[in-house]
Amino acid sequence: MNGIQILFLNAINMFFNLLEFLIFIRILLSWIPIFGYNNPIGRLIYSLTEPILGPCRHMLDKSPLGGGMMLDFSPVIALILMMLVKQLLVGLVLIF
């Protein structure tokens, strides 16, 4: 492995780790309404994670499970998809 591959692998890992952390923080904020999206930090986390969670939620709404569930499983779907994309990117970096 050369230096450029290591740099790309570190960047990929840092990006996905940060995104996973933000999704977990968003999940926690959804359980604590007083600290939710009414403050600047909550809005920032929402705006950073919604481009990923929104399409996953839309996919779940169109699935046979439907969108009427009490729990929002879009973070679970997003984390699984992110893990797959991360492994794909790491594989591509290692090939080239």
JSON list of C-alpha atoms in Angstrom, two decimals, residues 41-92:
[
{"chain": "A", "resi": 41, "resn": "ILE", "atom": "CA", "xyz": [-26.93, 22.00, 17.18]},
{"chain": "A", "resi": 42, "resn": "GLY", "atom": "CA", "xyz": [-30.05, 19.90, 16.63]},
{"chain": "A", "resi": 43, "resn": "ARG", "atom": "CA", "xyz": [-30.79, 21.72, 13.37]},
{"chain": "A", "resi": 44, "resn": "LEU", "atom": "CA", "xyz": [-27.19, 21.24, 12.20]},
{"chain": "A", "resi": 45, "resn": "ILE", "atom": "CA", "xyz": [-27.29, 17.51, 12.92]},
{"chain": "A", "resi": 46, "resn": "TYR", "atom": "CA", "xyz": [-30.68, 17.27, 11.21]},
{"chain": "A", "resi": 47, "resn": "SER", "atom": "CA", "xyz": [-29.43, 19.08, 8.10]},
{"chain": "A", "resi": 48, "resn": "LEU", "atom": "CA", "xyz": [-26.30, 16.90, 7.90]},
{"chain": "A", "resi": 49, "resn": "THR", "atom": "CA", "xyz": [-28.11, 13.58, 8.31]},
{"chain": "A", "resi": 50, "resn": "GLU", "atom": "CA", "xyz": [-31.40, 14.20, 6.49]},
{"chain": "A", "resi": 51, "resn": "PRO", "atom": "CA", "xyz": [-29.89, 13.77, 2.99]},
{"chain": "A", "resi": 52, "resn": "ILE", "atom": "CA", "xyz": [-29.14, 10.17, 4.00]},
{"chain": "A", "resi": 53, "resn": "LEU", "atom": "CA", "xyz": [-32.07, 9.37, 6.27]},
{"chain": "A", "resi": 54, "resn": "GLY", "atom": "CA", "xyz": [-34.71, 11.01, 4.06]},
{"chain": "A", "resi": 55, "resn": "PRO", "atom": "CA", "xyz": [-34.27, 8.68, 1.07]},
{"chain": "A", "resi": 56, "resn": "CYS", "atom": "CA", "xyz": [-34.10, 5.67, 3.40]},
{"chain": "A", "resi": 57, "resn": "ARG", "atom": "CA", "xyz": [-37.37, 6.75, 5.03]},
{"chain": "A", "resi": 58, "resn": "HIS", "atom": "CA", "xyz": [-38.89, 7.21, 1.58]},
{"chain": "A", "resi": 59, "resn": "MET", "atom": "CA", "xyz": [-37.76, 3.68, 0.62]},
{"chain": "A", "resi": 60, "resn": "LEU", "atom": "CA", "xyz": [-39.39, 2.27, 3.75]},
{"chain": "A", "resi": 61, "resn": "ASP", "atom": "CA", "xyz": [-42.63, 4.13, 3.00]},
{"chain": "A", "resi": 62, "resn": "LYS", "atom": "CA", "xyz": [-42.81, 2.42, -0.40]},
{"chain": "A", "resi": 63, "resn": "SER", "atom": "CA", "xyz": [-41.86, -1.02, 0.96]},
{"chain": "A", "resi": 64, "resn": "PRO", "atom": "CA", "xyz": [-44.39, -3.73, 1.89]},
{"chain": "A", "resi": 65, "resn": "LEU", "atom": "CA", "xyz": [-43.83, -2.77, 5.52]},
{"chain": "A", "resi": 66, "resn": "GLY", "atom": "CA", "xyz": [-45.41, 0.58, 4.81]},
{"chain": "A", "resi": 67, "resn": "GLY", "atom": "CA", "xyz": [-44.80, 3.87, 6.52]},
{"chain": "A", "resi": 68, "resn": "GLY", "atom": "CA", "xyz": [-47.23, 3.55, 9.40]},
{"chain": "A", "resi": 69, "resn": "MET", "atom": "CA", "xyz": [-44.77, 2.01, 11.85]},
{"chain": "A", "resi": 70, "resn": "MET", "atom": "CA", "xyz": [-44.33, 3.50, 15.29]},
{"chain": "A", "resi": 71, "resn": "LEU", "atom": "CA", "xyz": [-40.54, 3.30, 15.06]},
{"chain": "A", "resi": 72, "resn": "ASP", "atom": "CA", "xyz": [-38.43, 4.90, 12.38]},
{"chain": "A", "resi": 73, "resn": "PHE", "atom": "CA", "xyz": [-36.11, 2.23, 11.01]},
{"chain": "A", "resi": 74, "resn": "SER", "atom": "CA", "xyz": [-34.49, 4.54, 8.45]},
{"chain": "A", "resi": 75, "resn": "PRO", "atom": "CA", "xyz": [-31.32, 4.97, 10.58]},
{"chain": "A", "resi": 76, "resn": "VAL", "atom": "CA", "xyz": [-30.84, 1.19, 10.62]},
{"chain": "A", "resi": 77, "resn": "ILE", "atom": "CA", "xyz": [-31.24, 0.98, 6.85]},
{"chain": "A", "resi": 78, "resn": "ALA", "atom": "CA", "xyz": [-28.93, 3.99, 6.37]},
{"chain": "A", "resi": 79, "resn": "LEU", "atom": "CA", "xyz": [-26.22, 2.48, 8.58]},
{"chain": "A", "resi": 80, "resn": "ILE", "atom": "CA", "xyz": [-26.37, -0.82, 6.70]},
{"chain": "A", "resi": 81, "resn": "LEU", "atom": "CA", "xyz": [-26.20, 0.94, 3.33]},
{"chain": "A", "resi": 82, "resn": "MET", "atom": "CA", "xyz": [-23.35, 3.14, 4.55]},
{"chain": "A", "resi": 83, "resn": "MET", "atom": "CA", "xyz": [-21.43, 0.08, 5.67]},
{"chain": "A", "resi": 84, "resn": "LEU", "atom": "CA", "xyz": [-21.83, -1.47, 2.22]},
{"chain": "A", "resi": 85, "resn": "VAL", "atom": "CA", "xyz": [-20.75, 1.72, 0.44]},
{"chain": "A", "resi": 86, "resn": "LYS", "atom": "CA", "xyz": [-17.77, 2.09, 2.77]},
{"chain": "A", "resi": 87, "resn": "GLN", "atom": "CA", "xyz": [-16.60, -1.46, 2.03]},
{"chain": "A", "resi": 88, "resn": "LEU", "atom": "CA", "xyz": [-17.07, -0.87, -1.70]},
{"chain": "A", "resi": 89, "resn": "LEU", "atom": "CA", "xyz": [-14.99, 2.32, -1.57]},
{"chain": "A", "resi": 90, "resn": "VAL", "atom": "CA", "xyz": [-12.25, 0.65, 0.50]},
{"chain": "A", "resi": 91, "resn": "GLY", "atom": "CA", "xyz": [-12.15, -2.20, -2.01]},
{"chain": "A", "resi": 92, "resn": "LEU", "atom": "CA", "xyz": [-11.84, 0.24, -4.90]}
]
